[in-house]
Amino acid sequence: MTEVVYDLNQGWNRMAAEMLFPGRKKGAREKGGYSEKLPFFERRIRANGGTALEQACGSARYLFPLLERGLEIHGADISGNVVRFARKEAEARNVQTMFYHQGMAVFNIPHQYGTIYITDGSFGYIADRDQALSTLERFRHHLVPGGQVLLEFFGARPMIAPINDSPKRSRPSLRPEAEGEICKTQWGADSVDPFEQVWQDKRRYDLYVDGKCVDSEVHTCRGRWYSHYEFVMMLERTGFEDITTYSDYTDEPATKDSSSVVYGARRPRT
């Protein structure tokens, strides 16, 4: 079987989206921090008022529970595959919302929002620093005056374990016709450049039927991590004000011991 490598920076491909979309929805409720993350974003979105946008929404595993809490939220993602699944899920739930097939570095949506938020460190998948700055400018443009952007990071420590040393995680495939199917996933570092603050990882997805591998996908993904003051200066440079941090889904400021850091910044009111 010829190995084809896909660029995850362009979104989940067919197999990754098809195999993992249902599992990521289910896994969100089991993942540590979920019970704190939802109330945190709910508080911020309600305080800011108006409609919110979740950029890099993926499977919308956070967006749908927030909709259930009575918030108005749109979603956007670079992957046409996951947007297609999210739209089907919204239809199945009889939920009225909007999903846009647009990556955060190029999105141009005919709305302005009270809140734009990104979870799970996905902003770091923009590896080009100039593109990251232009993305922040797009966020500011798509906020109402006084609106807030919320960007979650998981600290400044890149993942360094190579893929060959990382364990495979197995789960039953959750497609309706998938009895007897097992999806095995594995991911790890392909390269890390501490000087440029850039990393690249590799992710492998294998589909087994009755113990035989019948389909595989390999994705690479490139990203960048930032120091605290570097990112604050990026927000200032792109026209944001009232810049703050939130530690571990609380209203307390982040410290070196924070596992999760959410940067908050506002579009000026005038």
PDB file of C-alpha atoms in Angstrom:
ATOM      1  CA  MET A   1       0.000   0.000   0.000  1.00  0.00           C
ATOM      2  CA  THR A   2       1.546   3.310  -1.100  1.00  0.00           C
ATOM      3  CA  GLU A   3       1.809   5.806   1.740  1.00  0.00           C
ATOM      4  CA  VAL A   4       0.373   9.219   0.899  1.00  0.00           C
ATOM      5  CA  VAL A   5       1.186  12.052   3.291  1.00  0.00           C
ATOM      6  CA  TYR A   6      -1.415  14.799   3.703  1.00  0.00           C
ATOM      7  CA  ASP A   7      -0.937  18.299   5.082  1.00  0.00           C
ATOM      8  CA  LEU A   8      -3.040  18.580   8.239  1.00  0.00           C
ATOM      9  CA  ASN A   9      -2.576  22.360   8.156  1.00  0.00           C
ATOM     10  CA  GLN A  10      -5.047  22.217   5.253  1.00  0.00           C
ATOM     11  CA  GLY A  11      -7.565  20.289   7.373  1.00  0.00           C
ATOM     12  CA  TRP A  12      -8.464  16.733   8.254  1.00  0.00           C
ATOM     13  CA  ASN A  13      -8.578  14.538   5.186  1.00  0.00           C
ATOM     14  CA  ARG A  14     -11.261  11.958   4.345  1.00  0.00           C
ATOM     15  CA  MET A  15     -10.291   9.094   6.632  1.00  0.00           C
ATOM     16  CA  ALA A  16      -9.194  11.129   9.626  1.00  0.00           C
ATOM     17  CA  ALA A  17     -12.450  13.101   9.556  1.00  0.00           C
ATOM     18  CA  GLU A  18     -14.643  10.048   8.947  1.00  0.00           C
ATOM     19  CA  MET A  19     -13.038   7.893  11.635  1.00  0.00           C
ATOM     20  CA  LEU A  20     -12.412  10.501  14.308  1.00  0.00           C
ATOM     21  CA  PHE A  21     -15.324  12.936  14.065  1.00  0.00           C
ATOM     22  CA  PRO A  22     -17.720  10.824  16.173  1.00  0.00           C
ATOM     23  CA  GLY A  23     -14.968   9.852  18.604  1.00  0.00           C
ATOM     24  CA  ARG A  24     -13.897  13.451  19.198  1.00  0.00           C
ATOM     25  CA  LYS A  25     -17.485  14.420  19.983  1.00  0.00           C
ATOM     26  CA  LYS A  26     -17.735  11.646  22.548  1.00  0.00           C
ATOM     27  CA  GLY A  27     -14.219  12.129  23.878  1.00  0.00           C
ATOM     28  CA  ALA A  28     -14.796  15.808  24.617  1.00  0.00           C
ATOM     29  CA  ARG A  29     -16.996  14.874  27.560  1.00  0.00           C
ATOM     30  CA  GLU A  30     -14.335  12.539  28.916  1.00  0.00           C
ATOM     31  CA  LYS A  31     -11.345  14.833  28.410  1.00  0.00           C
ATOM     32  CA  GLY A  32      -9.853  16.593  31.388  1.00  0.00           C
ATOM     33  CA  GLY A  33     -10.787  20.262  31.576  1.00  0.00           C
ATOM     34  CA  TYR A  34     -14.038  19.872  29.670  1.00  0.00           C
ATOM     35  CA  SER A  35     -16.201  20.560  32.720  1.00  0.00           C
ATOM     36  CA  GLU A  36     -14.242  23.768  33.394  1.00  0.00           C
ATOM     37  CA  LYS A  37     -13.768  24.819  29.766  1.00  0.00           C
ATOM     38  CA  LEU A  38     -17.437  25.043  28.810  1.00  0.00           C
ATOM     39  CA  PRO A  39     -18.483  27.251  31.770  1.00  0.00           C
ATOM     40  CA  PHE A  40     -15.467  29.494  31.161  1.00  0.00           C
ATOM     41  CA  PHE A  41     -16.301  30.165  27.522  1.00  0.00           C
ATOM     42  CA  GLU A  42     -19.988  30.448  28.349  1.00  0.00           C
ATOM     43  CA  ARG A  43     -19.239  33.158  30.939  1.00  0.00           C
ATOM     44  CA  ARG A  44     -17.056  35.133  28.571  1.00  0.00           C
ATOM     45  CA  ILE A  45     -19.470  34.885  25.611  1.00  0.00           C
ATOM     46  CA  ARG A  46     -22.445  35.968  27.767  1.00  0.00           C
ATOM     47  CA  ALA A  47     -20.467  38.872  29.225  1.00  0.00           C
ATOM     48  CA  ASN A  48     -19.445  40.062  25.762  1.00  0.00           C
ATOM     49  CA  GLY A  49     -22.961  39.708  24.355  1.00  0.00           C
ATOM     50  CA  GLY A  50     -24.088  39.012  20.816  1.00  0.00           C
ATOM     51  CA  THR A  51     -23.154  36.118  18.560  1.00  0.00           C
ATOM     52  CA  ALA A  52     -19.836  34.284  18.952  1.00  0.00           C
ATOM     53  CA  LEU A  53     -17.622  32.585  16.374  1.00  0.00           C
ATOM     54  CA  GLU A  54     -15.562  29.472  17.086  1.00  0.00           C
ATOM     55  CA  GLN A  55     -12.686  29.465  14.621  1.00  0.00           C
ATOM     56  CA  ALA A  56     -10.943  26.131  13.932  1.00  0.00           C
ATOM     57  CA  CYS A  57     -14.096  24.526  15.350  1.00  0.00           C
ATOM     58  CA  GLY A  58     -13.236  21.027  14.067  1.00  0.00           C
ATOM     59  CA  SER A  59     -15.932  18.567  15.053  1.00  0.00           C
ATOM     60  CA  ALA A  60     -17.742  21.324  17.020  1.00  0.00           C
ATOM     61  CA  ARG A  61     -17.391  19.249  20.179  1.00  0.00           C
ATOM     62  CA  TYR A  62     -17.476  22.440  22.259  1.00  0.00           C
ATOM     63  CA  LEU A  63     -19.755  24.450  20.017  1.00  0.00           C
ATOM     64  CA  PHE A  64     -22.777  22.142  20.206  1.00  0.00           C
ATOM     65  CA  PRO A  65     -22.865  21.985  24.042  1.00  0.00           C
ATOM     66  CA  LEU A  66     -22.607  25.778  24.163  1.00  0.00           C
ATOM     67  CA  LEU A  67     -25.504  26.043  21.720  1.00  0.00           C
ATOM     68  CA  GLU A  68     -27.479  23.781  24.055  1.00  0.00           C
ATOM     69  CA  ARG A  69     -26.856  26.338  26.807  1.00  0.00           C
ATOM     70  CA  GLY A  70     -28.731  28.937  24.794  1.00  0.00           C
ATOM     71  CA  LEU A  71     -25.824  30.794  23.196  1.00  0.00           C
ATOM     72  CA  GLU A  72     -25.725  31.864  19.556  1.00  0.00           C
ATOM     73  CA  ILE A  73     -22.488  30.615  17.977  1.00  0.00           C
ATOM     74  CA  HIS A  74     -21.206  30.138  14.445  1.00  0.00           C
ATOM     75  CA  GLY A  75     -18.359  27.799  13.494  1.00  0.00           C
ATOM     76  CA  ALA A  76     -15.594  27.904  10.898  1.00  0.00           C
ATOM     77  CA  ASP A  77     -12.865  25.455   9.941  1.00  0.00           C
ATOM     78  CA  ILE A  78     -10.316  24.966   7.174  1.00  0.00           C
ATOM     79  CA  SER A  79     -11.371  21.321   6.685  1.00  0.00           C
ATOM     80  CA  GLY A  80     -14.286  20.848   4.326  1.00  0.00           C
ATOM     81  CA  ASN A  81     -14.659  17.299   5.647  1.00  0.00           C
ATOM     82  CA  VAL A  82     -15.305  18.293   9.258  1.00  0.00           C
ATOM     83  CA  VAL A  83     -17.534  21.214   8.224  1.00  0.00           C
ATOM     84  CA  ARG A  84     -19.628  18.730   6.268  1.00  0.00           C
ATOM     85  CA  PHE A  85     -19.936  16.481   9.335  1.00  0.00           C
ATOM     86  CA  ALA A  86     -20.737  19.455  11.600  1.00  0.00           C
ATOM     87  CA  ARG A  87     -23.524  20.597   9.287  1.00  0.00           C
ATOM     88  CA  LYS A  88     -25.003  17.087   9.267  1.00  0.00           C
ATOM     89  CA  GLU A  89     -24.804  16.989  13.050  1.00  0.00           C
ATOM     90  CA  ALA A  90     -26.586  20.339  13.307  1.00  0.00           C
ATOM     91  CA  GLU A  91     -29.316  19.050  11.026  1.00  0.00           C
ATOM     92  CA  ALA A  92     -29.654  15.853  13.077  1.00  0.00           C
ATOM     93  CA  ARG A  93     -29.945  17.896  16.279  1.00  0.00           C
ATOM     94  CA  ASN A  94     -32.354  20.350  14.614  1.00  0.00           C
ATOM     95  CA  VAL A  95     -30.015  23.185  15.581  1.00  0.00           C
ATOM     96  CA  GLN A  96     -29.990  26.485  13.713  1.00  0.00           C
ATOM     97  CA  THR A  97     -26.451  27.816  13.266  1.00  0.00           C
ATOM     98  CA  MET A  98     -23.895  28.577  10.570  1.00  0.00           C
ATOM     99  CA  PHE A  99     -20.727  26.661   9.660  1.00  0.00           C
ATOM    100  CA  TYR A 100     -18.216  28.217   7.277  1.00  0.00           C
ATOM    101  CA  HIS A 101     -15.579  26.331   5.308  1.00  0.00           C
ATOM    102  CA  GLN A 102     -12.889  28.948   5.883  1.00  0.00           C
ATOM    103  CA  GLY A 103      -9.476  28.717   7.524  1.00  0.00           C
ATOM    104  CA  MET A 104      -8.642  31.260  10.195  1.00  0.00           C
ATOM    105  CA  ALA A 105      -5.762  32.761   8.186  1.00  0.00           C
ATOM    106  CA  VAL A 106      -7.994  33.700   5.250  1.00  0.00           C
ATOM    107  CA  PHE A 107     -11.543  33.845   6.608  1.00  0.00           C
ATOM    108  CA  ASN A 108     -13.887  36.577   5.457  1.00  0.00           C
ATOM    109  CA  ILE A 109     -17.325  36.140   6.989  1.00  0.00           C
ATOM    110  CA  PRO A 110     -20.191  38.631   6.511  1.00  0.00           C
ATOM    111  CA  HIS A 111     -20.694  39.034  10.262  1.00  0.00           C
ATOM    112  CA  GLN A 112     -19.119  40.767  13.215  1.00  0.00           C
ATOM    113  CA  TYR A 113     -19.066  39.022  16.571  1.00  0.00           C
ATOM    114  CA  GLY A 114     -19.061  39.839  20.250  1.00  0.00           C
ATOM    115  CA  THR A 115     -16.568  36.989  20.816  1.00  0.00           C
ATOM    116  CA  ILE A 116     -14.215  35.056  18.576  1.00  0.00           C
ATOM    117  CA  TYR A 117     -12.577  32.111  20.304  1.00  0.00           C
ATOM    118  CA  ILE A 118     -10.174  29.268  19.508  1.00  0.00           C
ATOM    119  CA  THR A 119      -9.714  26.236  21.755  1.00  0.00           C
ATOM    120  CA  ASP A 120      -7.046  23.532  22.153  1.00  0.00           C
ATOM    121  CA  GLY A 121      -4.093  25.615  20.943  1.00  0.00           C
ATOM    122  CA  SER A 122      -5.227  25.608  17.310  1.00  0.00           C
ATOM    123  CA  PHE A 123      -3.931  29.139  16.683  1.00  0.00           C
ATOM    124  CA  GLY A 124      -0.441  27.626  16.933  1.00  0.00           C
ATOM    125  CA  TYR A 125      -1.040  25.710  13.691  1.00  0.00           C
ATOM    126  CA  ILE A 126      -0.289  28.936  11.838  1.00  0.00           C
ATOM    127  CA  ALA A 127       3.451  28.394  11.537  1.00  0.00           C
ATOM    128  CA  ASP A 128       4.239  31.557   9.559  1.00  0.00           C
ATOM    129  CA  ARG A 129       4.612  34.527  11.900  1.00  0.00           C
ATOM    130  CA  ASP A 130       3.504  37.146   9.352  1.00  0.00           C
ATOM    131  CA  GLN A 131       0.423  35.069   8.592  1.00  0.00           C
ATOM    132  CA  ALA A 132      -0.295  34.837  12.311  1.00  0.00           C
ATOM    133  CA  LEU A 133      -0.208  38.638  12.541  1.00  0.00           C
ATOM    134  CA  SER A 134      -2.553  39.049   9.575  1.00  0.00           C
ATOM    135  CA  THR A 135      -4.874  36.461  11.156  1.00  0.00           C
ATOM    136  CA  LEU A 136      -5.059  38.523  14.352  1.00  0.00           C
ATOM    137  CA  GLU A 137      -5.931  41.547  12.211  1.00  0.00           C
ATOM    138  CA  ARG A 138      -8.763  39.524  10.628  1.00  0.00           C
ATOM    139  CA  PHE A 139     -10.044  38.636  14.079  1.00  0.00           C
ATOM    140  CA  ARG A 140     -10.077  42.307  15.082  1.00  0.00           C
ATOM    141  CA  HIS A 141     -11.906  43.239  11.879  1.00  0.00           C
ATOM    142  CA  HIS A 142     -14.587  40.596  12.537  1.00  0.00           C
ATOM    143  CA  LEU A 143     -15.269  41.772  16.101  1.00  0.00           C
ATOM    144  CA  VAL A 144     -17.784  44.439  17.011  1.00  0.00           C
ATOM    145  CA  PRO A 145     -16.214  47.454  18.755  1.00  0.00           C
ATOM    146  CA  GLY A 146     -15.405  46.271  22.262  1.00  0.00           C
ATOM    147  CA  GLY A 147     -15.657  42.608  21.219  1.00  0.00           C
ATOM    148  CA  GLN A 148     -13.177  40.103  22.643  1.00  0.00           C
ATOM    149  CA  VAL A 149     -10.936  37.478  21.088  1.00  0.00           C
ATOM    150  CA  LEU A 150     -10.109  34.430  23.265  1.00  0.00           C
ATOM    151  CA  LEU A 151      -7.168  32.249  22.205  1.00  0.00           C
ATOM    152  CA  GLU A 152      -6.298  29.136  24.175  1.00  0.00           C
ATOM    153  CA  PHE A 153      -2.738  27.808  24.390  1.00  0.00           C
ATOM    154  CA  PHE A 154      -1.269  24.887  26.292  1.00  0.00           C
ATOM    155  CA  GLY A 155       1.931  26.578  27.414  1.00  0.00           C
ATOM    156  CA  ALA A 156       5.233  26.962  25.571  1.00  0.00           C
ATOM    157  CA  ARG A 157       6.428  23.367  25.667  1.00  0.00           C
ATOM    158  CA  PRO A 158       6.303  21.631  22.277  1.00  0.00           C
ATOM    159  CA  MET A 159       5.565  17.937  21.973  1.00  0.00           C
ATOM    160  CA  ILE A 160       8.934  16.182  21.543  1.00  0.00           C
ATOM    161  CA  ALA A 161       8.299  12.411  21.550  1.00  0.00           C
ATOM    162  CA  PRO A 162       8.942  10.940  18.068  1.00  0.00           C
ATOM    163  CA  ILE A 163       6.079   9.083  16.447  1.00  0.00           C
ATOM    164  CA  ASN A 164       7.891   5.726  16.489  1.00  0.00           C
ATOM    165  CA  ASP A 165       8.113   5.944  20.284  1.00  0.00           C
ATOM    166  CA  SER A 166       4.518   7.006  20.873  1.00  0.00           C
ATOM    167  CA  PRO A 167       1.874   4.357  21.625  1.00  0.00           C
ATOM    168  CA  LYS A 168      -0.963   3.653  19.244  1.00  0.00           C
ATOM    169  CA  ARG A 169      -4.439   4.393  20.517  1.00  0.00           C
ATOM    170  CA  SER A 170      -7.149   2.042  19.359  1.00  0.00           C
ATOM    171  CA  ARG A 171     -10.879   2.585  19.340  1.00  0.00           C
ATOM    172  CA  PRO A 172     -13.802   0.974  17.581  1.00  0.00           C
ATOM    173  CA  SER A 173     -14.888   2.849  14.503  1.00  0.00           C
ATOM    174  CA  LEU A 174     -18.141   4.642  15.246  1.00  0.00           C
ATOM    175  CA  ARG A 175     -19.656   4.673  11.759  1.00  0.00           C
ATOM    176  CA  PRO A 176     -23.102   3.033  11.553  1.00  0.00           C
ATOM    177  CA  GLU A 177     -21.805   0.297   9.245  1.00  0.00           C
ATOM    178  CA  ALA A 178     -18.560  -0.113  11.172  1.00  0.00           C
ATOM    179  CA  GLU A 179     -19.086  -3.331  13.156  1.00  0.00           C
ATOM    180  CA  GLY A 180     -15.747  -5.089  13.475  1.00  0.00           C
ATOM    181  CA  GLU A 181     -13.738  -2.021  12.440  1.00  0.00           C
ATOM    182  CA  ILE A 182     -10.931  -0.663  14.612  1.00  0.00           C
ATOM    183  CA  CYS A 183      -9.246   2.698  14.055  1.00  0.00           C
ATOM    184  CA  LYS A 184      -5.691   2.969  15.398  1.00  0.00           C
ATOM    185  CA  THR A 185      -4.127   6.420  15.730  1.00  0.00           C
ATOM    186  CA  GLN A 186      -0.542   7.401  16.473  1.00  0.00           C
ATOM    187  CA  TRP A 187       1.161  10.764  16.578  1.00  0.00           C
ATOM    188  CA  GLY A 188       4.480  12.261  17.620  1.00  0.00           C
ATOM    189  CA  ALA A 189       7.174  14.789  16.751  1.00  0.00           C
ATOM    190  CA  ASP A 190       8.745  14.784  13.319  1.00  0.00           C
ATOM    191  CA  SER A 191      11.015  17.761  14.057  1.00  0.00           C
ATOM    192  CA  VAL A 192      11.385  20.574  16.617  1.00  0.00           C
ATOM    193  CA  ASP A 193      13.339  23.806  16.038  1.00  0.00           C
ATOM    194  CA  PRO A 194      13.717  25.622  19.398  1.00  0.00           C
ATOM    195  CA  PHE A 195      15.446  28.629  17.792  1.00  0.00           C
ATOM    196  CA  GLU A 196      12.621  29.331  15.333  1.00  0.00           C
ATOM    197  CA  GLN A 197      10.016  28.044  17.833  1.00  0.00           C
ATOM    198  CA  VAL A 198       8.588  25.773  15.139  1.00  0.00           C
ATOM    199  CA  TRP A 199       7.563  22.126  15.377  1.00  0.00           C
ATOM    200  CA  GLN A 200       6.267  19.556  12.951  1.00  0.00           C
ATOM    201  CA  ASP A 201       4.458  16.398  13.966  1.00  0.00           C
ATOM    202  CA  LYS A 202       3.283  13.323  12.115  1.00  0.00           C
ATOM    203  CA  ARG A 203      -0.033  11.543  12.659  1.00  0.00           C
ATOM    204  CA  ARG A 204      -0.978   8.125  11.370  1.00  0.00           C
ATOM    205  CA  TYR A 205      -4.458   6.619  11.105  1.00  0.00           C
ATOM    206  CA  ASP A 206      -4.915   2.909  10.339  1.00  0.00           C
ATOM    207  CA  LEU A 207      -8.273   1.222   9.754  1.00  0.00           C
ATOM    208  CA  TYR A 208      -8.453  -2.492  10.559  1.00  0.00           C
ATOM    209  CA  VAL A 209     -11.240  -4.888   9.613  1.00  0.00           C
ATOM    210  CA  ASP A 210     -11.053  -8.331  11.217  1.00  0.00           C
ATOM    211  CA  GLY A 211      -7.419  -7.721  12.139  1.00  0.00           C
ATOM    212  CA  LYS A 212      -6.309  -6.654   8.663  1.00  0.00           C
ATOM    213  CA  CYS A 213      -5.265  -3.083   7.837  1.00  0.00           C
ATOM    214  CA  VAL A 214      -7.445  -1.977   4.915  1.00  0.00           C
ATOM    215  CA  ASP A 215      -6.849   1.783   4.850  1.00  0.00           C
ATOM    216  CA  SER A 216      -4.258   4.244   6.149  1.00  0.00           C
ATOM    217  CA  GLU A 217      -3.582   7.950   6.190  1.00  0.00           C
ATOM    218  CA  VAL A 218      -0.525   9.856   7.337  1.00  0.00           C
ATOM    219  CA  HIS A 219      -0.714  13.567   8.085  1.00  0.00           C
ATOM    220  CA  THR A 220       2.021  16.050   8.889  1.00  0.00           C
ATOM    221  CA  CYS A 221       1.271  19.234  10.782  1.00  0.00           C
ATOM    222  CA  ARG A 222       3.454  22.304  11.326  1.00  0.00           C
ATOM    223  CA  GLY A 223       3.053  24.892  14.043  1.00  0.00           C
ATOM    224  CA  ARG A 224       4.694  27.552  16.192  1.00  0.00           C
ATOM    225  CA  TRP A 225       4.748  28.344  19.890  1.00  0.00           C
ATOM    226  CA  TYR A 226       5.139  31.782  21.469  1.00  0.00           C
ATOM    227  CA  SER A 227       6.570  33.283  24.606  1.00  0.00           C
ATOM    228  CA  HIS A 228       4.150  35.264  26.734  1.00  0.00           C
ATOM    229  CA  TYR A 229       5.472  38.750  26.022  1.00  0.00           C
ATOM    230  CA  GLU A 230       5.990  37.948  22.346  1.00  0.00           C
ATOM    231  CA  PHE A 231       2.310  37.140  21.967  1.00  0.00           C
ATOM    232  CA  VAL A 232       1.215  40.185  23.973  1.00  0.00           C
ATOM    233  CA  MET A 233       3.244  42.374  21.596  1.00  0.00           C
ATOM    234  CA  MET A 234       1.642  40.640  18.607  1.00  0.00           C
ATOM    235  CA  LEU A 235      -1.801  41.493  19.977  1.00  0.00           C
ATOM    236  CA  GLU A 236      -0.748  45.102  20.604  1.00  0.00           C
ATOM    237  CA  ARG A 237       0.767  45.389  17.124  1.00  0.00           C
ATOM    238  CA  THR A 238      -2.463  44.208  15.496  1.00  0.00           C
ATOM    239  CA  GLY A 239      -4.573  46.836  17.249  1.00  0.00           C
ATOM    240  CA  PHE A 240      -5.968  45.046  20.314  1.00  0.00           C
ATOM    241  CA  GLU A 241      -6.300  46.529  23.774  1.00  0.00           C
ATOM    242  CA  ASP A 242      -7.330  45.362  27.266  1.00  0.00           C
ATOM    243  CA  ILE A 243      -5.034  42.329  26.894  1.00  0.00           C
ATOM    244  CA  THR A 244      -5.292  39.808  29.708  1.00  0.00           C
ATOM    245  CA  THR A 245      -4.735  36.132  30.469  1.00  0.00           C
ATOM    246  CA  TYR A 246      -6.919  33.499  32.102  1.00  0.00           C
ATOM    247  CA  SER A 247      -5.466  30.494  33.906  1.00  0.00           C
ATOM    248  CA  ASP A 248      -6.957  27.023  33.581  1.00  0.00           C
ATOM    249  CA  TYR A 249     -10.465  28.234  32.645  1.00  0.00           C
ATOM    250  CA  THR A 250     -10.758  30.569  35.623  1.00  0.00           C
ATOM    251  CA  ASP A 251     -10.766  34.345  35.833  1.00  0.00           C
ATOM    252  CA  GLU A 252      -7.374  34.285  37.559  1.00  0.00           C
ATOM    253  CA  PRO A 253      -4.358  35.538  35.568  1.00  0.00           C
ATOM    254  CA  ALA A 254      -2.088  32.875  34.102  1.00  0.00           C
ATOM    255  CA  THR A 255       1.237  31.955  35.704  1.00  0.00           C
ATOM    256  CA  LYS A 256       4.155  29.681  34.849  1.00  0.00           C
ATOM    257  CA  ASP A 257       2.233  26.836  36.506  1.00  0.00           C
ATOM    258  CA  SER A 258      -0.883  27.187  34.349  1.00  0.00           C
ATOM    259  CA  SER A 259      -1.642  24.134  32.234  1.00  0.00           C
ATOM    260  CA  SER A 260      -3.911  26.149  29.951  1.00  0.00           C
ATOM    261  CA  VAL A 261      -3.613  29.841  29.143  1.00  0.00           C
ATOM    262  CA  VAL A 262      -6.346  31.792  27.379  1.00  0.00           C
ATOM    263  CA  TYR A 263      -5.337  35.187  26.016  1.00  0.00           C
ATOM    264  CA  GLY A 264      -8.131  37.726  25.929  1.00  0.00           C
ATOM    265  CA  ALA A 265      -7.952  40.982  23.970  1.00  0.00           C
ATOM    266  CA  ARG A 266     -10.508  43.517  22.768  1.00  0.00           C
ATOM    267  CA  ARG A 267     -11.133  45.524  19.648  1.00  0.00           C
ATOM    268  CA  PRO A 268     -11.084  49.200  20.667  1.00  0.00           C
ATOM    269  CA  ARG A 269     -14.532  50.712  21.077  1.00  0.00           C
ATOM    270  CA  THR A 270     -13.603  53.769  19.025  1.00  0.00           C
TER     271      THR A 270
END
